[in-house]
PDB file of C-alpha atoms and ligand atoms in Angstrom:
ATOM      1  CA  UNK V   1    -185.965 150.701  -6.700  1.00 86.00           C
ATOM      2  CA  UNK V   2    -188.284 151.718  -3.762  1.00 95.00           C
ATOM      3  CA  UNK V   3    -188.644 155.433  -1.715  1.00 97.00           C
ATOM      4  CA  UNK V   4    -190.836 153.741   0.951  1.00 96.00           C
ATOM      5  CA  UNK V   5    -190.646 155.654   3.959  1.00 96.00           C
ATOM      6  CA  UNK V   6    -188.686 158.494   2.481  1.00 98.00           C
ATOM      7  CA  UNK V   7    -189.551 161.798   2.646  1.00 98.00           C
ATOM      8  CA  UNK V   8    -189.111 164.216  -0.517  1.00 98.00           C
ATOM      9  CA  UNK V   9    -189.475 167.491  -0.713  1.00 99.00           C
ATOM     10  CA  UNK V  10    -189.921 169.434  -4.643  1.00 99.00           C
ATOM     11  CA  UNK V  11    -189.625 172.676  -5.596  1.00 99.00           C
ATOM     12  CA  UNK V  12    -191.842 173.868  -8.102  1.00 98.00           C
ATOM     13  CA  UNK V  13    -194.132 170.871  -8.173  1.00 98.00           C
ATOM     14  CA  UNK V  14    -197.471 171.808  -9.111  1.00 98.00           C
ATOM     15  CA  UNK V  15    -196.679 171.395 -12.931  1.00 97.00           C
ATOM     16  CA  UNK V  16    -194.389 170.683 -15.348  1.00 98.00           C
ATOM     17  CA  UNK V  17    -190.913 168.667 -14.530  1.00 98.00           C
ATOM     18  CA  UNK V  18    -191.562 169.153 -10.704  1.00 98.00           C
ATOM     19  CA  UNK V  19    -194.865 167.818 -10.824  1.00 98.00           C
ATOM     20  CA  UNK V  20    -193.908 164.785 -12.694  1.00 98.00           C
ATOM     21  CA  UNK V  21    -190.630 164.647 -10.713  1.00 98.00           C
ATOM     22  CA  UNK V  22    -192.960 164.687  -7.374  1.00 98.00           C
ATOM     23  CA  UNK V  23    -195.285 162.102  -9.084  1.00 98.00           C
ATOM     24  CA  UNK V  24    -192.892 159.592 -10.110  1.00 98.00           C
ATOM     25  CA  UNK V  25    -191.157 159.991  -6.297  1.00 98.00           C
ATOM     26  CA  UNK V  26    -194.476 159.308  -5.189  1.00 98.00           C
ATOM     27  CA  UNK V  27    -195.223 155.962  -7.286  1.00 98.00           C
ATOM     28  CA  UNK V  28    -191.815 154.694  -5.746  1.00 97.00           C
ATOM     29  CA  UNK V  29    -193.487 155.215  -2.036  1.00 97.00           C
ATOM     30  CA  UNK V  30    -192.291 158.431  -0.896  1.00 98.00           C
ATOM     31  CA  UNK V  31    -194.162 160.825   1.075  1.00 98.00           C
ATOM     32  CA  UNK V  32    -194.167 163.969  -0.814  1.00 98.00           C
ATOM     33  CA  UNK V  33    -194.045 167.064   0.301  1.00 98.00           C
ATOM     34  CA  UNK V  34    -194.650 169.521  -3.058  1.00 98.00           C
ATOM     35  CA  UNK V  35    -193.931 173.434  -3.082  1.00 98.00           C
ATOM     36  CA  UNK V  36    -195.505 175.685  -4.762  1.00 98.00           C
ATOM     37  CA  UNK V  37    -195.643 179.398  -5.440  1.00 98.00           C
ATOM     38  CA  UNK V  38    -198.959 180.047  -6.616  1.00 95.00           C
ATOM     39  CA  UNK V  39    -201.446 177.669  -8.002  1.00 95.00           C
ATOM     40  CA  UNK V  40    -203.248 175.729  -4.779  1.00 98.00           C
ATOM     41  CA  UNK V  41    -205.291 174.033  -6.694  1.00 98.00           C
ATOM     42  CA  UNK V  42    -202.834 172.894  -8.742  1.00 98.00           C
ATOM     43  CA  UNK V  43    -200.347 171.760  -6.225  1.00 98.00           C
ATOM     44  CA  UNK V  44    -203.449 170.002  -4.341  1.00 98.00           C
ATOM     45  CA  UNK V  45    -204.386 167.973  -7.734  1.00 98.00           C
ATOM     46  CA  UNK V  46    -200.469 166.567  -7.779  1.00 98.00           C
ATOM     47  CA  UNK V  47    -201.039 165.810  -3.913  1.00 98.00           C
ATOM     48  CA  UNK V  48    -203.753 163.855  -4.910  1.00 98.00           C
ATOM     49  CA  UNK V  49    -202.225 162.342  -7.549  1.00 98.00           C
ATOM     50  CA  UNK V  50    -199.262 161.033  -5.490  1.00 98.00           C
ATOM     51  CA  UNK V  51    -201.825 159.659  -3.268  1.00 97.00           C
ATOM     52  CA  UNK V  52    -203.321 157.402  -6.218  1.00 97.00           C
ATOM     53  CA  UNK V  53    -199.533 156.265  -7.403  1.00 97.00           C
ATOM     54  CA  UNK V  54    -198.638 155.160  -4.031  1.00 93.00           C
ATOM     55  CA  UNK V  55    -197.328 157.956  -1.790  1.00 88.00           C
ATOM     56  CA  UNK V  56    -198.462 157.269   1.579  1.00 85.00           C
ATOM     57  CA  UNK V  57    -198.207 161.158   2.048  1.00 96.00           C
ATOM     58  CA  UNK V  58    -198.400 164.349  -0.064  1.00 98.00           C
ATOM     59  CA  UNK V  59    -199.059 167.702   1.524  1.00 98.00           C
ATOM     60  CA  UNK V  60    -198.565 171.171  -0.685  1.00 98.00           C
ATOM     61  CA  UNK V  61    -196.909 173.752   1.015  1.00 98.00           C
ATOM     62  CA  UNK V  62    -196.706 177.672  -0.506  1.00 98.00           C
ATOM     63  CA  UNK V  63    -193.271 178.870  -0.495  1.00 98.00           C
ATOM     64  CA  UNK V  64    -191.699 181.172  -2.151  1.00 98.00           C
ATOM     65  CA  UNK V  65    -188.044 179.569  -2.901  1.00 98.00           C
ATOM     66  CA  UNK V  66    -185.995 182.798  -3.121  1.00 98.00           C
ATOM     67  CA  UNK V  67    -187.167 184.046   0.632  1.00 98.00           C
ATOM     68  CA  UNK V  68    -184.414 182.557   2.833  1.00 98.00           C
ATOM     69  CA  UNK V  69    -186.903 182.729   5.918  1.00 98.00           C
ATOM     70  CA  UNK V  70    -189.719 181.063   4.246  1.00 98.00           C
ATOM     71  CA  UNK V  71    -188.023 178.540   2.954  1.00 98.00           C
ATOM     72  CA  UNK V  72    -186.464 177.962   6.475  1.00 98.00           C
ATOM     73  CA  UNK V  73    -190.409 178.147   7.686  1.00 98.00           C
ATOM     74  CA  UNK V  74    -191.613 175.404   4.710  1.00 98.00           C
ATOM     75  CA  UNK V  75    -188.402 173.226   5.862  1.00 98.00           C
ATOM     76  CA  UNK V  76    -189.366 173.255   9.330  1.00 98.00           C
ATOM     77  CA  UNK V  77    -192.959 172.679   8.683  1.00 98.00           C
ATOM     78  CA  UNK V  78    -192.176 169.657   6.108  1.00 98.00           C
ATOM     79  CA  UNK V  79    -190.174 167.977   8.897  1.00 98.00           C
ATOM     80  CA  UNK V  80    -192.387 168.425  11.923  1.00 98.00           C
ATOM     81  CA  UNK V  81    -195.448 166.986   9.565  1.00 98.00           C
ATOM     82  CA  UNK V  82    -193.254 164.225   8.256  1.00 97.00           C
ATOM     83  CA  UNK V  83    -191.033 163.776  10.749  1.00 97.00           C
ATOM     84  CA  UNK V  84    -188.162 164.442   8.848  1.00 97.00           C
ATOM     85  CA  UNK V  85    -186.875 164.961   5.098  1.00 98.00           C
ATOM     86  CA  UNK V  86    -184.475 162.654   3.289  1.00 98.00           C
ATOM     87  CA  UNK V  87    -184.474 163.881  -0.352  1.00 98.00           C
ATOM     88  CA  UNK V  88    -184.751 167.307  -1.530  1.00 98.00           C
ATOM     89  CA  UNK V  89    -185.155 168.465  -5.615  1.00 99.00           C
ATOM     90  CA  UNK V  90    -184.629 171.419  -6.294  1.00 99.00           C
ATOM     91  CA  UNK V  91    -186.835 172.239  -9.386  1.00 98.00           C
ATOM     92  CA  UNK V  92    -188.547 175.878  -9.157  1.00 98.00           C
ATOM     93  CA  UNK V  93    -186.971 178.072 -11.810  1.00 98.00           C
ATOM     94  CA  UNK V  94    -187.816 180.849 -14.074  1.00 98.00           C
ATOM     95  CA  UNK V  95    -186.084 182.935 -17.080  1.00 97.00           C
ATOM     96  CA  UNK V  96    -186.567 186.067 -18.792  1.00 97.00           C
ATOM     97  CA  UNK V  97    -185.046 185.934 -21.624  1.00 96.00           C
ATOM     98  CA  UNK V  98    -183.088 188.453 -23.893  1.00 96.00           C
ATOM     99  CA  UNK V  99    -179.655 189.624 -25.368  1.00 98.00           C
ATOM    100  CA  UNK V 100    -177.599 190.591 -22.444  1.00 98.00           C
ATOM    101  CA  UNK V 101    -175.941 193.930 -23.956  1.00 98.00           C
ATOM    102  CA  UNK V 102    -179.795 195.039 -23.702  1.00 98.00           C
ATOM    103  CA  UNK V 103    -180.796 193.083 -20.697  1.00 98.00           C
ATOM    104  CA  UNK V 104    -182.879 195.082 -17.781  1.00 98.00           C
ATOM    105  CA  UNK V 105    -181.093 194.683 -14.422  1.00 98.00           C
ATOM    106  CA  UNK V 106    -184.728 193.722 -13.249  1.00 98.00           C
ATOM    107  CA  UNK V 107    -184.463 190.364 -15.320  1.00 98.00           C
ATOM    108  CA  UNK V 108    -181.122 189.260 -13.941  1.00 98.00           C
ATOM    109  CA  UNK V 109    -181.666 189.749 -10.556  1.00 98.00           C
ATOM    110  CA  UNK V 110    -185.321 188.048 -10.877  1.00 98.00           C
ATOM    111  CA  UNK V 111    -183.697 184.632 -12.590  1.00 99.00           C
ATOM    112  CA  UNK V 112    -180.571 184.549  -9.973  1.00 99.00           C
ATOM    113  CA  UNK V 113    -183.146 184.847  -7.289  1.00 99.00           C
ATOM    114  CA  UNK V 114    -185.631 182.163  -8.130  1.00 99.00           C
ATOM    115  CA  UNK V 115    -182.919 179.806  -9.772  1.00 99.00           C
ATOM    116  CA  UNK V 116    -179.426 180.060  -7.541  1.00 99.00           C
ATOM    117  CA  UNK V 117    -180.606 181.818  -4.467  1.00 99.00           C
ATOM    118  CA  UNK V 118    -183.795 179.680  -4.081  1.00 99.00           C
ATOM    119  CA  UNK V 119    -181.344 176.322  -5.189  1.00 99.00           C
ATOM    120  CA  UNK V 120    -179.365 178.115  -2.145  1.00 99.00           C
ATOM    121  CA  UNK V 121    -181.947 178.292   0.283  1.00 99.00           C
ATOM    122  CA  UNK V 122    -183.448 174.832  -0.030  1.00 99.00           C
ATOM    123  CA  UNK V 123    -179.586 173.147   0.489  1.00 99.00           C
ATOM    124  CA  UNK V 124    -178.868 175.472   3.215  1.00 98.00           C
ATOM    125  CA  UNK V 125    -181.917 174.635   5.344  1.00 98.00           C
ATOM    126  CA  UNK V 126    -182.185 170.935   4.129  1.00 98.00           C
ATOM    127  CA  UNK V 127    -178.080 169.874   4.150  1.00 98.00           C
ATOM    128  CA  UNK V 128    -177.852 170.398   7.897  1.00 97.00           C
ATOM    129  CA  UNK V 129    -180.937 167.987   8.363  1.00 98.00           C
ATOM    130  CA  UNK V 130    -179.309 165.525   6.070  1.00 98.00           C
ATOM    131  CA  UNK V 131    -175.852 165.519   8.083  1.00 98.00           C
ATOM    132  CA  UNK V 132    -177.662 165.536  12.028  1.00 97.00           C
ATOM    133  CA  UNK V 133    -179.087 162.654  10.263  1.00 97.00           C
ATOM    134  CA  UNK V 134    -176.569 160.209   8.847  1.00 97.00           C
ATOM    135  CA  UNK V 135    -177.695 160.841   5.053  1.00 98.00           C
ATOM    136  CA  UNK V 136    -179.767 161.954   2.625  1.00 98.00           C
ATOM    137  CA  UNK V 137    -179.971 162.817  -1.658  1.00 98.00           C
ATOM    138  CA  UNK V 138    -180.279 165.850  -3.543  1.00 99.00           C
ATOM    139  CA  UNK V 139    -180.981 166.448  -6.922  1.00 99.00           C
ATOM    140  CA  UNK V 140    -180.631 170.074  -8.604  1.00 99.00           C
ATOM    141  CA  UNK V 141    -181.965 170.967 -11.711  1.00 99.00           C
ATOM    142  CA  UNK V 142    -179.965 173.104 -14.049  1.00 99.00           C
ATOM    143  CA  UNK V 143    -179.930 173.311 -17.510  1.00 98.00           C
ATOM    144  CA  UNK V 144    -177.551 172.691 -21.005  1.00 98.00           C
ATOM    145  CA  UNK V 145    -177.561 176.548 -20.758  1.00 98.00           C
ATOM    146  CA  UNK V 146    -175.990 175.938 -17.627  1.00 98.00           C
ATOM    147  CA  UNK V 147    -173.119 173.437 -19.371  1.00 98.00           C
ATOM    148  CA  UNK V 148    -172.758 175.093 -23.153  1.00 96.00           C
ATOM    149  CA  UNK V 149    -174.483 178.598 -22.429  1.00 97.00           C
ATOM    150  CA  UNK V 150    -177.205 180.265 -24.555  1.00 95.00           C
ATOM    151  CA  UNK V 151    -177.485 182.914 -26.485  1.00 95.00           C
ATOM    152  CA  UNK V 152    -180.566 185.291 -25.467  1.00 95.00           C
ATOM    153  CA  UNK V 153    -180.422 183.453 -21.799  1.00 97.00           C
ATOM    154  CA  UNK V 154    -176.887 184.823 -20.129  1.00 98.00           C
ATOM    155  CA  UNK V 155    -178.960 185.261 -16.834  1.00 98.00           C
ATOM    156  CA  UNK V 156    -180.510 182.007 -17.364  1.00 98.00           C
ATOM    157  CA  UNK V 157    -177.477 180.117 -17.914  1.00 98.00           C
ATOM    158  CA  UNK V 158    -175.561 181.860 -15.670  1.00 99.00           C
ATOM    159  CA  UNK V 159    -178.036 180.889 -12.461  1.00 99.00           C
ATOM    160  CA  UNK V 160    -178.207 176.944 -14.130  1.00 99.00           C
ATOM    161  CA  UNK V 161    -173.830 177.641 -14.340  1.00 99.00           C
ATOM    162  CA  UNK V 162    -173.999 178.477 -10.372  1.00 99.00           C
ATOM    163  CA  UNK V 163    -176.185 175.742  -9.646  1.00 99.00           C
ATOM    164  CA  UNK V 164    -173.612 173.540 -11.315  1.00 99.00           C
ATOM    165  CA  UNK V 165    -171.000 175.017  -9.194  1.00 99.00           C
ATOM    166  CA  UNK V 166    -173.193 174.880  -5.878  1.00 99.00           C
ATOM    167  CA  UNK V 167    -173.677 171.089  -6.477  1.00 99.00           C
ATOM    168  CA  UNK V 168    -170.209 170.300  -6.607  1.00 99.00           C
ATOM    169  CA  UNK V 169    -169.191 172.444  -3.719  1.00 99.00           C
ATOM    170  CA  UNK V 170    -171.802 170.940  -1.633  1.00 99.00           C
ATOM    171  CA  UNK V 171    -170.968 167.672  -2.768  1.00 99.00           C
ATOM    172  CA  UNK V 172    -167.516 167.824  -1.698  1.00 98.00           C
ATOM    173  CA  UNK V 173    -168.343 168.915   1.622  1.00 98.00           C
ATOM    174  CA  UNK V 174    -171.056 165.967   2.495  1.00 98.00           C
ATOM    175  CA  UNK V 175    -169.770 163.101   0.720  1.00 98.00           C
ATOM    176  CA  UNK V 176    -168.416 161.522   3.357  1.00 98.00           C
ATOM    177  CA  UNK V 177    -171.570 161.436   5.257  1.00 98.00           C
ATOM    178  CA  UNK V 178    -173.793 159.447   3.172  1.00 98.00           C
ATOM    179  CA  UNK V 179    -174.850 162.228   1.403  1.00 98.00           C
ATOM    180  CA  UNK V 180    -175.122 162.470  -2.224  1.00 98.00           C
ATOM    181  CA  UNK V 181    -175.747 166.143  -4.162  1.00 99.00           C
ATOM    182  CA  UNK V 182    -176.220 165.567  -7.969  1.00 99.00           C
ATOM    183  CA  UNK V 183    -177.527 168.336 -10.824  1.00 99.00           C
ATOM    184  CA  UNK V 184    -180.100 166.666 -14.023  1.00 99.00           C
ATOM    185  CA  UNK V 185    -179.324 169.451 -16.801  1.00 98.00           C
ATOM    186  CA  UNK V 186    -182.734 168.935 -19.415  1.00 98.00           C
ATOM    187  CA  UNK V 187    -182.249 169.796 -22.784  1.00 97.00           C
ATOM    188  CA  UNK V 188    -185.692 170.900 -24.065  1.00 96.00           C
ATOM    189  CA  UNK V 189    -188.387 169.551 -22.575  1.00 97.00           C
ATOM    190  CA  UNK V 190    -192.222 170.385 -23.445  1.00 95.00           C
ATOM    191  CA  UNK V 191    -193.368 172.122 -20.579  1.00 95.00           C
ATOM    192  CA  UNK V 192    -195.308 176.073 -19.991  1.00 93.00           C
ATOM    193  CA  UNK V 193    -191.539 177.010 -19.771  1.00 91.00           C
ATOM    194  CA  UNK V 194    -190.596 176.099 -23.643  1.00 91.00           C
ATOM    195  CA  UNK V 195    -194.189 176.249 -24.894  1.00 91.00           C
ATOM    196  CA  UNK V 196    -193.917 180.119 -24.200  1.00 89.00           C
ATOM    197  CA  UNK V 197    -191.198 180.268 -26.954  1.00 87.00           C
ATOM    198  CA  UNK V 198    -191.827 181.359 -30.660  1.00 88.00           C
ATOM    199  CA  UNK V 199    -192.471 178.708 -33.405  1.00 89.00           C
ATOM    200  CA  UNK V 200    -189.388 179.528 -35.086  1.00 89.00           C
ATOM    201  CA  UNK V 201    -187.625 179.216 -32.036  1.00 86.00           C
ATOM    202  CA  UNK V 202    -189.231 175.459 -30.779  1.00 88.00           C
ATOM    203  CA  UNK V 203    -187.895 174.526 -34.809  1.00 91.00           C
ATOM    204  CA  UNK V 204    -184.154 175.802 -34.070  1.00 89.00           C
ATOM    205  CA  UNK V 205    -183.992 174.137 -31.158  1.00 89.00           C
ATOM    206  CA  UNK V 206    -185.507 170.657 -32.331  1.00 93.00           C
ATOM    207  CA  UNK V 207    -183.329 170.901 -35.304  1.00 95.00           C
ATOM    208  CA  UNK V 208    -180.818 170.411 -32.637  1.00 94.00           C
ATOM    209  CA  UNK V 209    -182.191 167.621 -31.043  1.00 97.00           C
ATOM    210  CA  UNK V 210    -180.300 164.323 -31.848  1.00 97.00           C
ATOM    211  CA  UNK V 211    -183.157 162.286 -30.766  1.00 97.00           C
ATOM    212  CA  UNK V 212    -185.025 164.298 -33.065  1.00 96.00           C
ATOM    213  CA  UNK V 213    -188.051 165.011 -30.339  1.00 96.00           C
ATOM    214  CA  UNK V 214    -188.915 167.248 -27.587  1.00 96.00           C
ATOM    215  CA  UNK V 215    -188.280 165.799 -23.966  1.00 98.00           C
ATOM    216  CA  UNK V 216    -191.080 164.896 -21.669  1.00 98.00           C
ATOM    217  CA  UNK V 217    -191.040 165.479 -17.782  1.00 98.00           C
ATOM    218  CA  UNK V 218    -191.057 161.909 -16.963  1.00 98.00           C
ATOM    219  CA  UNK V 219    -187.698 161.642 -18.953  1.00 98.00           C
ATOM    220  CA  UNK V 220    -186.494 164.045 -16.775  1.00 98.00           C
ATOM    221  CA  UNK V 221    -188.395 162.358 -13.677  1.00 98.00           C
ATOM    222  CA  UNK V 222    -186.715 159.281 -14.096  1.00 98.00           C
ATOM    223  CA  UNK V 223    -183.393 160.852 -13.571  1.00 98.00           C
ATOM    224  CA  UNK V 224    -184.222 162.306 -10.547  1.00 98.00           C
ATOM    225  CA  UNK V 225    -185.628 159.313  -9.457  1.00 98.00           C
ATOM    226  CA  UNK V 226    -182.734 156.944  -9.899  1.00 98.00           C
ATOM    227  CA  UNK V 227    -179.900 159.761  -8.489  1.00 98.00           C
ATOM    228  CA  UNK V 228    -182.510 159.799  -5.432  1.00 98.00           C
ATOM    229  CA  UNK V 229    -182.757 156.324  -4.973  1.00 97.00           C
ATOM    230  CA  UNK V 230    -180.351 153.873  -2.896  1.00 95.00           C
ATOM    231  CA  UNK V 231    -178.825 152.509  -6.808  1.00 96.00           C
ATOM    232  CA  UNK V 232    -177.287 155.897  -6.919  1.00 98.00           C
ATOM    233  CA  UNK V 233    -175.272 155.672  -3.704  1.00 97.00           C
ATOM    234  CA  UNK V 234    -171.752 156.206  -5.152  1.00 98.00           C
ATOM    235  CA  UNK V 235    -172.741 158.783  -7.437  1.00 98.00           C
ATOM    236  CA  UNK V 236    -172.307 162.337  -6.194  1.00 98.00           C
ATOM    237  CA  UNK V 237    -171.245 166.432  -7.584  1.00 98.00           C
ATOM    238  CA  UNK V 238    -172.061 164.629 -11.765  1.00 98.00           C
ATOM    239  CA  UNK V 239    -174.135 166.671 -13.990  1.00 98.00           C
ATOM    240  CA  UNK V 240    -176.570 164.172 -16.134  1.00 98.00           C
ATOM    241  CA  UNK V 241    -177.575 165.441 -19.105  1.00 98.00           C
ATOM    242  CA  UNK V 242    -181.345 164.511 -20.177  1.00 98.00           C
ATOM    243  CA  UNK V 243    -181.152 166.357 -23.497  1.00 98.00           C
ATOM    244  CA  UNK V 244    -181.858 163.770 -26.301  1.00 98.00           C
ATOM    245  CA  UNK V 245    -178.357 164.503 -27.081  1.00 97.00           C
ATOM    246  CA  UNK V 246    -178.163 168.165 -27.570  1.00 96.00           C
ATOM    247  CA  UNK V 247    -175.383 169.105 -26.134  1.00 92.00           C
ATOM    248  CA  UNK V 248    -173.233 166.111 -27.752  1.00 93.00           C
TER     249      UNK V 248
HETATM  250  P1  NAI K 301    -192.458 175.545 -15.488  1.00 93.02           P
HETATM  251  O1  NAI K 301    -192.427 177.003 -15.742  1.00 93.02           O
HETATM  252  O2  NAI K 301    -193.615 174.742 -15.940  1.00 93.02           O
HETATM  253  O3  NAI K 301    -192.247 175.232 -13.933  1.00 93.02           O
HETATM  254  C1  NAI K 301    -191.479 176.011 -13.075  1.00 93.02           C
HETATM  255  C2  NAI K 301    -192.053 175.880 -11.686  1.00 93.02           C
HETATM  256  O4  NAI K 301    -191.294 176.699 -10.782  1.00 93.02           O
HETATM  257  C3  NAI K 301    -193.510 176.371 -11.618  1.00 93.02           C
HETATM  258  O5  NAI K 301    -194.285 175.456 -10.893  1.00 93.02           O
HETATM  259  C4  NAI K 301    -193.387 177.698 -10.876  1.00 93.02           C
HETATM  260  O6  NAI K 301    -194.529 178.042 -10.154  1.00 93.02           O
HETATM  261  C5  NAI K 301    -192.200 177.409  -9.956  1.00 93.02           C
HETATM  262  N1  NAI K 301    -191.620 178.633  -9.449  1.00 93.02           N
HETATM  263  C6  NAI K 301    -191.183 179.717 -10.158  1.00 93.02           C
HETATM  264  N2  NAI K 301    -190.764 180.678  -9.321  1.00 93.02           N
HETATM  265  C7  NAI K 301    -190.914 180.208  -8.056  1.00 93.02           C
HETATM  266  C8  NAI K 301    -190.662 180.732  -6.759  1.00 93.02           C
HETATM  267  N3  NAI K 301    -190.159 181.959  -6.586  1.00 93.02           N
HETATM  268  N4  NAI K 301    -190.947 179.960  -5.693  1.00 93.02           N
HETATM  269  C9  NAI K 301    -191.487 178.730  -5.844  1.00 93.02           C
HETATM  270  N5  NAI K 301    -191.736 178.168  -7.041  1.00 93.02           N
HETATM  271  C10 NAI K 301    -191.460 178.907  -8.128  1.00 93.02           C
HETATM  272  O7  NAI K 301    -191.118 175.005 -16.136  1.00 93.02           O
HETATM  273  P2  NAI K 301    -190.448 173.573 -16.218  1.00 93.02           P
HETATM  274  O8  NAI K 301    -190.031 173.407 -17.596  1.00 93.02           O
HETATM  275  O9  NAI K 301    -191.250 172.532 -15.561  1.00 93.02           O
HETATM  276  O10 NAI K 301    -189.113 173.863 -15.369  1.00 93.02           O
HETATM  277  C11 NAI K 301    -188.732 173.164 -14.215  1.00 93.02           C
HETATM  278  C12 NAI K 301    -187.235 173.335 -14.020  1.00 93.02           C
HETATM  279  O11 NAI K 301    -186.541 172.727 -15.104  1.00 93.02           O
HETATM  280  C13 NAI K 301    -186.785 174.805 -13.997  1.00 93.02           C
HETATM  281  O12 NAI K 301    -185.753 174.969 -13.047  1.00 93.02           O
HETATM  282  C14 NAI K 301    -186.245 175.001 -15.400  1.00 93.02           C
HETATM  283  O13 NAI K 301    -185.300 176.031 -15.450  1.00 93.02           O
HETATM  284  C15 NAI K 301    -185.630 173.641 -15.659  1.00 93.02           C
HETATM  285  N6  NAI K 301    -185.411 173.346 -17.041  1.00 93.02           N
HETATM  286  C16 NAI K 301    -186.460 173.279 -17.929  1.00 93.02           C
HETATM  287  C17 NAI K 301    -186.221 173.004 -19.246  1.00 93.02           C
HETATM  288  C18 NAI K 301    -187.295 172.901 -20.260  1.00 93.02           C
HETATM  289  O14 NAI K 301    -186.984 172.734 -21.439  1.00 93.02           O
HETATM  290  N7  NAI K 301    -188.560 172.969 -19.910  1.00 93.02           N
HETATM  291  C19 NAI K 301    -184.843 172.788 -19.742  1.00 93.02           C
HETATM  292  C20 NAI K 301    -183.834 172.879 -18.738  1.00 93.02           C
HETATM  293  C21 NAI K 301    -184.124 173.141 -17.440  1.00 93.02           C
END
């Protein structure tokens, strides 16, 4: 399996799943481009990092995903750098989490935004590159809360649901020029994201966890890596879980 002389662009790559997502693109051979919202110095250390596991180029570009105009900006700007973009991830999400009969307005509208409207923006400006030309591979992340739904997390789930639905819908539509849309849906995986939760909370959930252990963002990289990568040609609008069998 080899990205040489791809292009990638990742959302929400200066830690976490998109930074190991843009780091195991980048020991494959692709040039990376990773977006970030605030952290510079951050998204510069993964750069450099994707320089030292092979990528011949990583730039870090500051975008943030739910501004349709910026992300039309960051698109143009990855493409007249690289000369043009052949697989997108869409990675960048947030949650604010909390029963929904109490939920603030505030935190629905805040997760939708960053998860399905960003997950939006990025196809929209990337899909019509990938048609003009001849091809191209996207990856979405969403979430078991997107496939099983979760209490506490209705907006949550409900932006990973409608990323589920986007992927398909896109998929349909490009198929049948040689391009592939796919969604990874992590279980839990130890990242800032789940480290934020309670103790008692990190035990309910592992008690959960067939495989009896937290996921790590290279077990989520790999997916990416493989639905990105020519071996995944035929594979298009699935939903692969990388849960340690939670959701069986
Ligand atoms: P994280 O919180 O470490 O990373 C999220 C990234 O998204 C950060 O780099 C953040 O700066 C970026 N981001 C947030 N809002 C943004 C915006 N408006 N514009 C640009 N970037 C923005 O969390 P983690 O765990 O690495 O999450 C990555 C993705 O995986 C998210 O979509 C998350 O929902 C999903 N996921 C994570 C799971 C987990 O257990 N950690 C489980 C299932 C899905």
């Amino acid at each position: 399996m080899n990205l040489n002389g791809k292009t990638a662009i990742v959302t929400g790559a200066s830690r976490g799943i998109g930074a190991a997502v843009a780091e195991r693109l980048a020991s494959l051979g692709a040039n990376v481009a990773v977006i970030y919202a605030g952290s510079a110095e951050r998204a510069a250390a993964v750069c450099a990092r994707c320089r030292e596991l092979g990528s011949a180029a990583a730039r870090a570009y500051q975008c943030d995903v739910a501004d349709f105009d910026a992300v039309k900006r960051t698109v143009d700007a990855v493409r007249a750098d690289f000369g043009g973009v052949d697989l997108l991830v869409n990675n960048a999400g947030v949650n604010r989490d909390g029963l929904l009969p109490t939920m603030r307005e505030a935190d629905f509208d805040a997760v939708v935004a960053v998860n399905l409207k960003g997950t939006f923006n990025f196809l929209r400006h990337c899909s019509r590159l990938f048609l003009r030309a001849g091809g191209g591979r996207i990856v979405n992340i969403s979430s078991v809360a997107g496939v099983t739904g979760n209490a506490g997390q209705a907006n949550y789930a409900a932006s990973k649901a409608g990323i589920i639905g986007l992927t398909k819908s896109l998929a349909r539509e490009v198929a049948s020029r040689n391009v592939t849309v796919n969604a990874v849906a992590p279980g839990f995986i130890d990242t800032d994201m789940t480290r934020a939760m309670s103790e008692k909370a990190r035990e309910a959930a592992l008690s959960r966890i067939a495989s009896k252990r937290l996921g790590r963002p290279e077990d989520v990289a790999n997916a990416v890596a493989f639905l990105a990568s020519d071996a995944a040609g035929y594979i298009t609008g699935q939903v692969i879980g990388v849960d340690g069998g939670i959701s069986l």
